[in-house]
Tab-separated table of C-alpha atoms in Angstrom:
chain	number	residue	atom	x	y	z
A	261	UNK	CA	108.888	86.283	124.203
A	262	UNK	CA	105.494	86.762	125.791
A	263	UNK	CA	107.174	89.400	127.968
A	264	UNK	CA	107.554	91.596	124.867
A	265	UNK	CA	103.762	91.569	124.429
A	266	UNK	CA	103.178	92.236	128.131
A	267	UNK	CA	105.610	95.179	128.025
A	268	UNK	CA	103.745	96.649	125.057
A	269	UNK	CA	100.372	96.233	126.796
A	270	UNK	CA	101.697	97.716	130.049
A	271	UNK	CA	102.753	100.879	128.213
A	272	UNK	CA	99.110	101.403	127.230
A	273	UNK	CA	97.658	100.663	130.665
A	274	UNK	CA	99.071	98.808	133.678
A	275	UNK	CA	97.890	95.188	133.779
A	276	UNK	CA	96.724	93.548	136.986
A	277	UNK	CA	98.434	90.341	138.064
A	278	UNK	CA	95.307	88.350	137.141
A	279	UNK	CA	95.102	89.905	133.689
A	280	UNK	CA	98.828	89.350	133.128
A	281	UNK	CA	98.467	85.650	133.961
A	282	UNK	CA	95.441	85.305	131.695
A	283	UNK	CA	97.222	86.999	128.774
A	284	UNK	CA	100.163	84.635	129.275
A	285	UNK	CA	97.837	81.623	129.226
A	286	UNK	CA	96.134	82.556	125.928
A	287	UNK	CA	99.172	83.823	124.006
A	288	UNK	CA	100.809	81.560	121.439
A	289	UNK	CA	104.290	81.953	119.989
A	290	UNK	CA	104.451	81.156	116.277
A	291	UNK	CA	107.426	81.306	113.902
A	292	UNK	CA	106.957	81.624	110.138
A	293	UNK	CA	109.855	80.883	107.766
A	294	UNK	CA	110.638	83.497	105.112
A	295	UNK	CA	108.092	83.354	102.291
A	296	UNK	CA	105.353	81.677	104.345
A	297	UNK	CA	101.926	83.277	104.506
A	298	UNK	CA	100.613	84.483	107.840
A	299	UNK	CA	97.277	85.306	106.179
A	300	UNK	CA	95.931	84.859	102.653
A	301	UNK	CA	93.264	86.717	100.720
A	302	UNK	CA	89.841	85.191	101.387
A	303	UNK	CA	90.690	84.046	104.909
A	304	UNK	CA	89.135	85.491	108.046
A	305	UNK	CA	91.745	87.122	110.259
A	306	UNK	CA	91.075	85.501	113.622
A	307	UNK	CA	94.121	86.659	115.583
A	308	UNK	CA	96.144	89.703	116.488
A	309	UNK	CA	99.903	89.254	116.695
A	310	UNK	CA	102.886	91.260	117.837
A	311	UNK	CA	106.097	90.930	115.829
A	312	UNK	CA	108.812	89.831	118.253
A	313	UNK	CA	111.453	89.209	115.605
A	314	UNK	CA	111.448	89.498	111.828
A	315	UNK	CA	109.627	91.369	109.104
A	316	UNK	CA	106.265	90.876	107.398
A	317	UNK	CA	104.627	92.526	104.413
A	318	UNK	CA	100.929	93.168	103.890
A	319	UNK	CA	99.649	93.527	100.347
A	320	UNK	CA	96.578	93.166	98.139
A	321	UNK	CA	95.965	92.580	94.448
A	322	UNK	CA	94.355	95.387	92.430
A	323	UNK	CA	93.705	94.829	88.723
A	324	UNK	CA	96.376	92.148	88.689
A	325	UNK	CA	98.947	94.361	90.398
A	326	UNK	CA	100.538	93.543	93.746
A	327	UNK	CA	100.127	96.630	96.005
A	328	UNK	CA	102.080	96.798	99.284
A	329	UNK	CA	100.021	98.385	102.052
A	330	UNK	CA	102.558	98.150	104.875
A	331	UNK	CA	105.636	96.492	106.318
A	332	UNK	CA	105.621	95.322	109.930
A	333	UNK	CA	108.793	94.711	111.922
A	334	UNK	CA	109.618	94.243	115.608
A	335	UNK	CA	107.035	95.877	117.866
A	336	UNK	CA	104.290	96.178	115.236
A	337	UNK	CA	100.875	94.563	115.494
A	338	UNK	CA	100.041	92.222	112.622
A	339	UNK	CA	96.426	91.741	111.667
A	340	UNK	CA	94.121	92.455	108.762
A	341	UNK	CA	92.134	95.113	110.605
A	342	UNK	CA	88.890	95.088	108.597
A	343	UNK	CA	88.724	91.299	108.482
A	344	UNK	CA	89.634	91.083	112.170
A	345	UNK	CA	86.942	93.510	113.348
A	346	UNK	CA	84.203	92.215	111.038
A	347	UNK	CA	85.264	88.548	111.218
A	348	UNK	CA	84.668	88.373	107.464
A	349	UNK	CA	87.079	87.179	104.739
A	350	UNK	CA	89.603	89.847	103.828
A	351	UNK	CA	91.438	90.892	100.684
A	352	UNK	CA	94.930	91.102	102.205
A	353	UNK	CA	97.901	88.811	102.088
A	354	UNK	CA	100.422	88.938	104.937
A	355	UNK	CA	103.723	87.185	104.249
A	356	UNK	CA	106.894	86.733	106.289
A	357	UNK	CA	109.747	88.499	104.477
A	358	UNK	CA	112.302	86.780	106.707
A	359	UNK	CA	111.946	84.285	109.529
A	360	UNK	CA	109.337	85.996	111.703
A	361	UNK	CA	108.354	85.186	115.275
A	362	UNK	CA	104.998	86.413	116.551
A	363	UNK	CA	103.108	86.369	119.826
A	364	UNK	CA	99.463	85.824	118.873
A	365	UNK	CA	96.126	85.921	120.659
A	366	UNK	CA	92.984	84.511	119.023
A	367	UNK	CA	90.014	86.808	118.418
A	368	UNK	CA	87.731	84.779	120.711
A	369	UNK	CA	90.282	84.906	123.538
A	370	UNK	CA	90.631	88.682	123.167
A	371	UNK	CA	86.844	89.039	123.337
A	372	UNK	CA	86.819	86.976	126.556
A	373	UNK	CA	89.557	89.205	127.979
A	374	UNK	CA	87.416	92.279	127.221
A	375	UNK	CA	84.458	90.700	129.023
A	376	UNK	CA	86.364	89.314	132.002
A	377	UNK	CA	88.722	92.276	132.465
A	378	UNK	CA	87.029	95.625	131.675
A	379	UNK	CA	90.390	97.371	132.214
A	380	UNK	CA	91.665	95.519	129.133
A	381	UNK	CA	89.350	97.626	126.928
A	382	UNK	CA	92.083	100.124	126.098
């Protein structure tokens, strides 16, 4: 499943063997059953994930109403972008709509990749 992430990254810019091995070592595979939250409002989004299999929904609450902001299926990146970049609590919920398998890399590991492999800054 990590190969799906590596394929996606290689389409953006070819990865060196060293970078490929490092990405493999820091990537986690996580499966969420349908209805389980990947992220809840008020949490800091500390990972970026690629949907390998399944479907997730991102939404927020506005004046008591549930507002869908996007659906993410195979090949999409899942993260709460503002929370991820600022490392502050966000206002989004992300929930698995069906059993969803993700390849995830923690924020701190991605930052180390940027530092250690300048070519990763794509």
